[in-house]
XYZ file of C-alpha atoms in Angstrom:
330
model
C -3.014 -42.849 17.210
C -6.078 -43.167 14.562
C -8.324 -40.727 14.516
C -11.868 -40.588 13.616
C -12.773 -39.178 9.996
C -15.936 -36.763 9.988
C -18.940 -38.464 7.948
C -21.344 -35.424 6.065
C -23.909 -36.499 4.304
C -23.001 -34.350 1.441
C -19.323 -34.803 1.313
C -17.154 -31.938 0.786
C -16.594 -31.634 -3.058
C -13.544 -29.004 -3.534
C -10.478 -28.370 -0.985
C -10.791 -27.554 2.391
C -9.315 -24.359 3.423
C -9.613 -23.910 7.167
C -10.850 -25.587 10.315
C -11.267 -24.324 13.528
C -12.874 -24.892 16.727
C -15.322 -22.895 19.158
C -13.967 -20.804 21.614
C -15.578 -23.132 24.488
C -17.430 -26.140 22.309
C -15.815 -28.527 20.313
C -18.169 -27.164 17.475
C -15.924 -27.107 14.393
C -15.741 -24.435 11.777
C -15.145 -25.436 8.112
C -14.246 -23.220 5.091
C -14.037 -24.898 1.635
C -13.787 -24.184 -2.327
C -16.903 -25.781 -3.069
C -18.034 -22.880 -1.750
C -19.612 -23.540 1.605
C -19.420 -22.960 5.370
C -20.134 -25.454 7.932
C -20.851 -26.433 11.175
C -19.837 -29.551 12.806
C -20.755 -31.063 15.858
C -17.615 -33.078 16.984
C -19.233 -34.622 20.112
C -22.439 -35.546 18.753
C -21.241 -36.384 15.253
C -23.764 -34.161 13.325
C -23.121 -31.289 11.193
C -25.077 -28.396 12.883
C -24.941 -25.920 9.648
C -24.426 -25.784 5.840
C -24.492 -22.125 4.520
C -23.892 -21.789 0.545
C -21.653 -19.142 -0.439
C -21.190 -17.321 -3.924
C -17.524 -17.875 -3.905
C -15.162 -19.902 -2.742
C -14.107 -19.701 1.150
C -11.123 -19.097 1.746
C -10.459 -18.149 5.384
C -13.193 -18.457 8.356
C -12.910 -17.429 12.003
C -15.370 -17.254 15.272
C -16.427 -14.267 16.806
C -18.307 -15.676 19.233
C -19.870 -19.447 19.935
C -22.210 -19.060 17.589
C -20.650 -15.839 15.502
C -18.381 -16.357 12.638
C -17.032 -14.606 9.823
C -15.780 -15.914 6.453
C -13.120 -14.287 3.718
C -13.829 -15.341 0.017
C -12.112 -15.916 -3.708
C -14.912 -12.397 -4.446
C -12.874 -10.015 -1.939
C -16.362 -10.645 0.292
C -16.346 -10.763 4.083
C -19.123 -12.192 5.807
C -20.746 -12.595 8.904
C -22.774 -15.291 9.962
C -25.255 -16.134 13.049
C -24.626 -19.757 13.146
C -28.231 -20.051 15.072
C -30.535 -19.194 12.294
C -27.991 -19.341 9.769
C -29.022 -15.917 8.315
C -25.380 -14.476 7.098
C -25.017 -10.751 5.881
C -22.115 -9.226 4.376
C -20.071 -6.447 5.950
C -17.668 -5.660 3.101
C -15.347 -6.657 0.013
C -11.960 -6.364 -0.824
C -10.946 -5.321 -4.689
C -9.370 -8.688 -4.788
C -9.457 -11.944 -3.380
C -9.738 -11.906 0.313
C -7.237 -14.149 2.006
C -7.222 -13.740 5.926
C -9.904 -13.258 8.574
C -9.426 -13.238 12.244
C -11.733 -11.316 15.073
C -9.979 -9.258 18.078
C -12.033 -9.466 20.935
C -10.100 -6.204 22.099
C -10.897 -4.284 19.991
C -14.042 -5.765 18.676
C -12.587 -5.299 14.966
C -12.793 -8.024 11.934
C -8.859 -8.149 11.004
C -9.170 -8.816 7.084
C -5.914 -9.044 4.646
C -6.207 -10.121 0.999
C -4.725 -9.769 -2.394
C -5.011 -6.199 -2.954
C -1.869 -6.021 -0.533
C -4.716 -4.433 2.396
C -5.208 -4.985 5.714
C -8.847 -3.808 6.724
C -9.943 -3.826 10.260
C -14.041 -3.494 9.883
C -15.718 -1.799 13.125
C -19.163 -4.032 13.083
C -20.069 -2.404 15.990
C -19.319 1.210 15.555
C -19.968 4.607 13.589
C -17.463 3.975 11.853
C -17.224 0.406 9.717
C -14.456 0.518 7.985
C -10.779 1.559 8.902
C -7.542 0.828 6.432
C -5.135 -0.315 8.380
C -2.188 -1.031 6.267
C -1.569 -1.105 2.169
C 1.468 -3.538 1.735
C 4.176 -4.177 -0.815
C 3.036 -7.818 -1.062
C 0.481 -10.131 -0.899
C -0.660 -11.387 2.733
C -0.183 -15.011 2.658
C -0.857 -16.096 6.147
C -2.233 -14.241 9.260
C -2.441 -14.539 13.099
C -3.207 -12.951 15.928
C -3.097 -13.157 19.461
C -4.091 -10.180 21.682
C -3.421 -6.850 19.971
C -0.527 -8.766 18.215
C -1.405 -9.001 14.777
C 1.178 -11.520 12.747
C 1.345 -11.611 9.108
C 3.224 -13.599 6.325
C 4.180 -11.072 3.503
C 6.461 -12.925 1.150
C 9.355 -14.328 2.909
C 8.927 -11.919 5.882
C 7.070 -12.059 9.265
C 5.802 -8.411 10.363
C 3.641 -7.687 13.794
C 1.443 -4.619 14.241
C -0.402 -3.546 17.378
C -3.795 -3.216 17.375
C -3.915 -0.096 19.567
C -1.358 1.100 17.087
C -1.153 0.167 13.559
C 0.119 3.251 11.430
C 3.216 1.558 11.564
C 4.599 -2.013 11.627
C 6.079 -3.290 15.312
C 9.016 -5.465 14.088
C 9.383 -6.933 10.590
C 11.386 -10.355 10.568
C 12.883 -11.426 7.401
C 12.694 -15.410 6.867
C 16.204 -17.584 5.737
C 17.583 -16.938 1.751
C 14.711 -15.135 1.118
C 12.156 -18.197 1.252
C 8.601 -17.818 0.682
C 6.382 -18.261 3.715
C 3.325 -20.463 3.799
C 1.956 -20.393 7.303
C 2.021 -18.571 10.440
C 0.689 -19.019 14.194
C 0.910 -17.321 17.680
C 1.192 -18.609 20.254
C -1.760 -18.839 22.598
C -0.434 -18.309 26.150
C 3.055 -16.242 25.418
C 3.930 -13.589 22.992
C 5.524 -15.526 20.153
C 4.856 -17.265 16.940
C 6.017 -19.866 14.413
C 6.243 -19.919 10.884
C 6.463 -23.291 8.580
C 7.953 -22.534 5.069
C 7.859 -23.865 1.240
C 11.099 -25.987 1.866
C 10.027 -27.663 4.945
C 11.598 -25.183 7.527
C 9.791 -24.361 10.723
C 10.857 -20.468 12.645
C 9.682 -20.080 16.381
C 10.392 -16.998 18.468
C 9.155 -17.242 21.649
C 9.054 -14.059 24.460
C 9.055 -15.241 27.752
C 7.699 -12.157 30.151
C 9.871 -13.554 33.285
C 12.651 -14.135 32.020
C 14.806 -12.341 29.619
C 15.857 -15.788 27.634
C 14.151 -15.317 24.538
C 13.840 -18.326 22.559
C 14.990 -18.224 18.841
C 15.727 -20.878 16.536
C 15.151 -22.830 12.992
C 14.768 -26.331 11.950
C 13.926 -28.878 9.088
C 10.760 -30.170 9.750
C 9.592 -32.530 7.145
C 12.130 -34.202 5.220
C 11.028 -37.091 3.272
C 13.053 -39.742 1.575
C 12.628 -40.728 -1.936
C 14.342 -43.326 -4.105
C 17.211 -42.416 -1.170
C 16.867 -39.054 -1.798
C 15.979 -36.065 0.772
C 13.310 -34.142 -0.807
C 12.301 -30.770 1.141
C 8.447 -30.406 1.515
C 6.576 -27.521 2.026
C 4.242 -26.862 6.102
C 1.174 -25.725 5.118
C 0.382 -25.139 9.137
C 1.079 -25.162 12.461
C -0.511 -25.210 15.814
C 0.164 -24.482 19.111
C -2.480 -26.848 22.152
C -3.869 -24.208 23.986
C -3.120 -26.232 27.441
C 0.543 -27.738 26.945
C 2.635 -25.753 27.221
C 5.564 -25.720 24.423
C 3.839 -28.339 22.513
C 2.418 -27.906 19.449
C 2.031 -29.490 15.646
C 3.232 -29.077 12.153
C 1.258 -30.269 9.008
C 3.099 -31.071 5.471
C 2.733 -31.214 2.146
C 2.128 -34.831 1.675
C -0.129 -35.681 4.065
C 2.161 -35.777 7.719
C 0.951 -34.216 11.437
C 3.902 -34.250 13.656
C 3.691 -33.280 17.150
C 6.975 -31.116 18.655
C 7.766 -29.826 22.018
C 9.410 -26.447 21.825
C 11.170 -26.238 25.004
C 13.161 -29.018 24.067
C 13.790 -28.911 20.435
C 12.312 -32.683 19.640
C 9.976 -34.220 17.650
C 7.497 -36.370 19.920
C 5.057 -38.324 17.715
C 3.931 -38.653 14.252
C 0.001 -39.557 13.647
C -0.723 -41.901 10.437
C -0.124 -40.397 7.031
C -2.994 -39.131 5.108
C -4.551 -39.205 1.412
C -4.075 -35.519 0.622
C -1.773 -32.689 1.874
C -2.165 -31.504 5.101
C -4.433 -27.856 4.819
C -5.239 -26.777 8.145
C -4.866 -27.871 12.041
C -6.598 -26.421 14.854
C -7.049 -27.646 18.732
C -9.984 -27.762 20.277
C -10.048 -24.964 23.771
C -8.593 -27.914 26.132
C -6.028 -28.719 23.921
C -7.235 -32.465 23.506
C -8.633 -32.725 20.471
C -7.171 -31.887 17.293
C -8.852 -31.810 14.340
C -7.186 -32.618 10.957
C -7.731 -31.231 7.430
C -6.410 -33.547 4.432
C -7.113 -31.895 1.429
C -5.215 -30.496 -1.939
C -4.528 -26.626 -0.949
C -5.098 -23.241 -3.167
C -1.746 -23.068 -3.714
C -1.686 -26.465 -5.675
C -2.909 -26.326 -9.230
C -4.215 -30.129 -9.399
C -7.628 -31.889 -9.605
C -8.630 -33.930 -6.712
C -7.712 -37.513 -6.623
C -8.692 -37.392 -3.349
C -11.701 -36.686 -1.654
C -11.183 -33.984 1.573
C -11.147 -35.234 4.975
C -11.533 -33.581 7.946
C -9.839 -36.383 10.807
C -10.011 -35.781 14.431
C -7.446 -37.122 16.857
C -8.347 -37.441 20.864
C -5.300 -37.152 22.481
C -4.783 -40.094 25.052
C -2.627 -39.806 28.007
C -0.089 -41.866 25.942
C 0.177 -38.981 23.494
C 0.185 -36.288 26.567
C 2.661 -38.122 27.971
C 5.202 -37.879 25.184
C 5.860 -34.534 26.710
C 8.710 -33.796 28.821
C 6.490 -33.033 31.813
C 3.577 -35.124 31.114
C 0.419 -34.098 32.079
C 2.077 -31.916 34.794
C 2.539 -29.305 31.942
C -0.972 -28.512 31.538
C -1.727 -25.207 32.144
C-alpha cells in the first residue's frame, strides 16, 4: 500500500515531532523543531494554518476541532484557536516541556516535562494551575484515555486517575530495566501498549466482560544486517479507533507494521521510509493513517533527509488482513 506524501509549500525544515488528527475531520495537527504548528487539510490537500513559535514544538494535542494546544523546548504551553490563528500562552514549565494531552472530563491541559512535573492547567476555572505529580524521572511519553492518565518514566509505565491523582494507580516496571520510548491507550478498552529502545512492544489489555486480561511481550522490529539481528528501537504506536485489536508500530529505521492484538500476528508491512518513523496517528474512522518520517529528538544527527508526513487510506485489502474483516468494525 503507497501512500500519498503531504506537499507544503514551505517544506518542513527540522524534525517532526507529532501528528495527529481532528476529533471528527481529517484535519491534521503537526508539531515540528523548526519551530512551527500546522494545519493540514488531508481531504482537500491544503495546509489550513502555519503559526510560528519561539521554540521548538515538541508535543501538540486538540482540544476541540478547531482548539489545540502545543508543549515546547522553552517549558511553554500554548493554546491556539486554529480559526484566526491568534495563540496565547497559558503557562511554562522550568524545563523543557515534553507531553500535552486535553481531558475532556475534566476540562484540564495534562502537561509533563523535564522538570520531572506533571501540571494539569484549569483554562476554564478560578483556579489555573494545579501540580499534579513531581516525579523521580523524566516523563518520556504520555497518554491518556478517559481519566486514565499513562506515562513513560524511565523503564516504567505508571497510571493515575484524573479524579484522583495524589497518588499513582498502578506502576508497571518494563523487562531488564529497559528504557521506554513510547506509550498509547487504547481507545475503546482500558489498556495500553508500550514500544521500547530494543525493539520490544508491552500490551495489557482489560477487558470489562470478561475477567481474561490480556498480557504479553514481543520483538517487534528486528532487522537483519550483514546476517545479523540488530534490535531497533519503536518510536510509536497506535491503536485504529474502529478495529478492534488492530493497531500499528513505527521503528527506528523507517518501518509501519500493522498487528492484530487478539491474535498475536503481524498483518502487513507498508513501504519503508527515508527517515525514522516519529509519530502515527489514525484519523476518527480508523481509515486513514497518517505517517511521520523524520529524524527524532532523541537522535543527535543532521538531516539527510527531508521530513515527510505520508498518509495511507486503508483499502478493504488492508481491512481485510484482519481476522474478522470488516465485521470487526466497531
Amino acid at each position: 500500500m503507497n501512500g500519498s506524501c503531504l506537499e507544503f509549500k514551505n517544506p518542513i525544515q527540522d524534525a517532526i515531532s507529532r501528528v495527529r488528527f481532528a476529533p471528527q475531520s481529517n484535519n491534521l495537527l503537526i508539531s515540528s523543531w523548526d519551530p512551527c504548528l500546522r494545519l493540514y487539510d488531508v481531504d482537500c490537500s491544503q495546509l489550513r494554518l502555519e503559526a510560528p513559535s519561539e521554540a521548538a514544538l515538541l508535543d501538540c494535542c486538540f482540544q476541540e476541532e478547531y482548539v489545540a494546544f502545543s508543549a515546547a523546548s522553552d517549558g511553554s504551553i500554548t493554546r491556539y484557536d486554529l480559526h484566526s490563528g491568534i495563540s496565547n500562552k497559558i503557562g511554562n514549565h522550568d524545563d523543557i516541556a515534553t507531553c500535552v494531552e486535553y481531558s475532556t472530563e475534566t476540562r484540564q491541559v495534562i502537561t509533563a516535562g523535564f522538570d520531572k512535573r506533571i501540571i494539569a492547567w484549569d483554562i476554564f476555572g478560578a483556579k489555573p494551575l494545579v501540580y499534579l505529580r513531581n516525579l523521580d524521572a523524566e516523563v518520556e511519553s504520555m497518554s491518556l484515555s478517559g481519566y486514565e492518565l499513562i506515562m513513560a518514566v524511565g523503564s516504567s509505565v505508571d497510571i493515575y486517575d484524573l479524579r484522583n491523582s495524589d497518588k499513582c494507580v498502578q506502576s508497571n516496571k518494563f523487562c531488564m530495566d529497559v528504557p521506554i520510548r513510547c506509550v498509547s491507550s487504547i481507545p475503546y478498552l482500558k489498556g495500553y501498549a508500550v514500544g521500547s529502545v530494543d525493539g520490544r512492544v508491552k500490551l495489557e489489555i482489560s477487558y470489562p466482560s470478561s475477567s481474561n486480561n490480556m498480557g504479553y511481550m514481543f520483538r517487534c522490529h528486528p532487522r537483519s544486517r550483514d546476517g545479523r539481528n540488530h534490535l531497533v528501537p519503536v518510536n510509536a504506536v497506535a491503536f485504529n479507533p474502529f478495529i478492534s485489536g488492530a493497531f500499528v508500530t513505527g521503528d527506528n529505521v523507517g518501518y509501519v507494521t500493522a498487528w492484530d492484538a487478539k491474535s498475536r500476528r503481524r498483518l502487513f508491512e507498508l513501504p519503508g521510509c527515508a527517515n525514522s518513523i516519529a509519530s502515527l496517528t489514525y484519523n476518527n474512522e480508523g481509515q486513514i493513517l497518517a505517517v511521520a518520517s523524520s529524524h527524532t529528538y532523541q537522535e543527535a544527527t543532521e538531516i539527510e533527509n527531508p521530513p515527510q508526513i505520508i498518509v495511507h487510506k486503508l483499502d478493504e485489502s488492508h481491512l481485510g488482513s484482519f481476522p474478522d474483516g470488516s465485521s470487526s468494525r466497531k
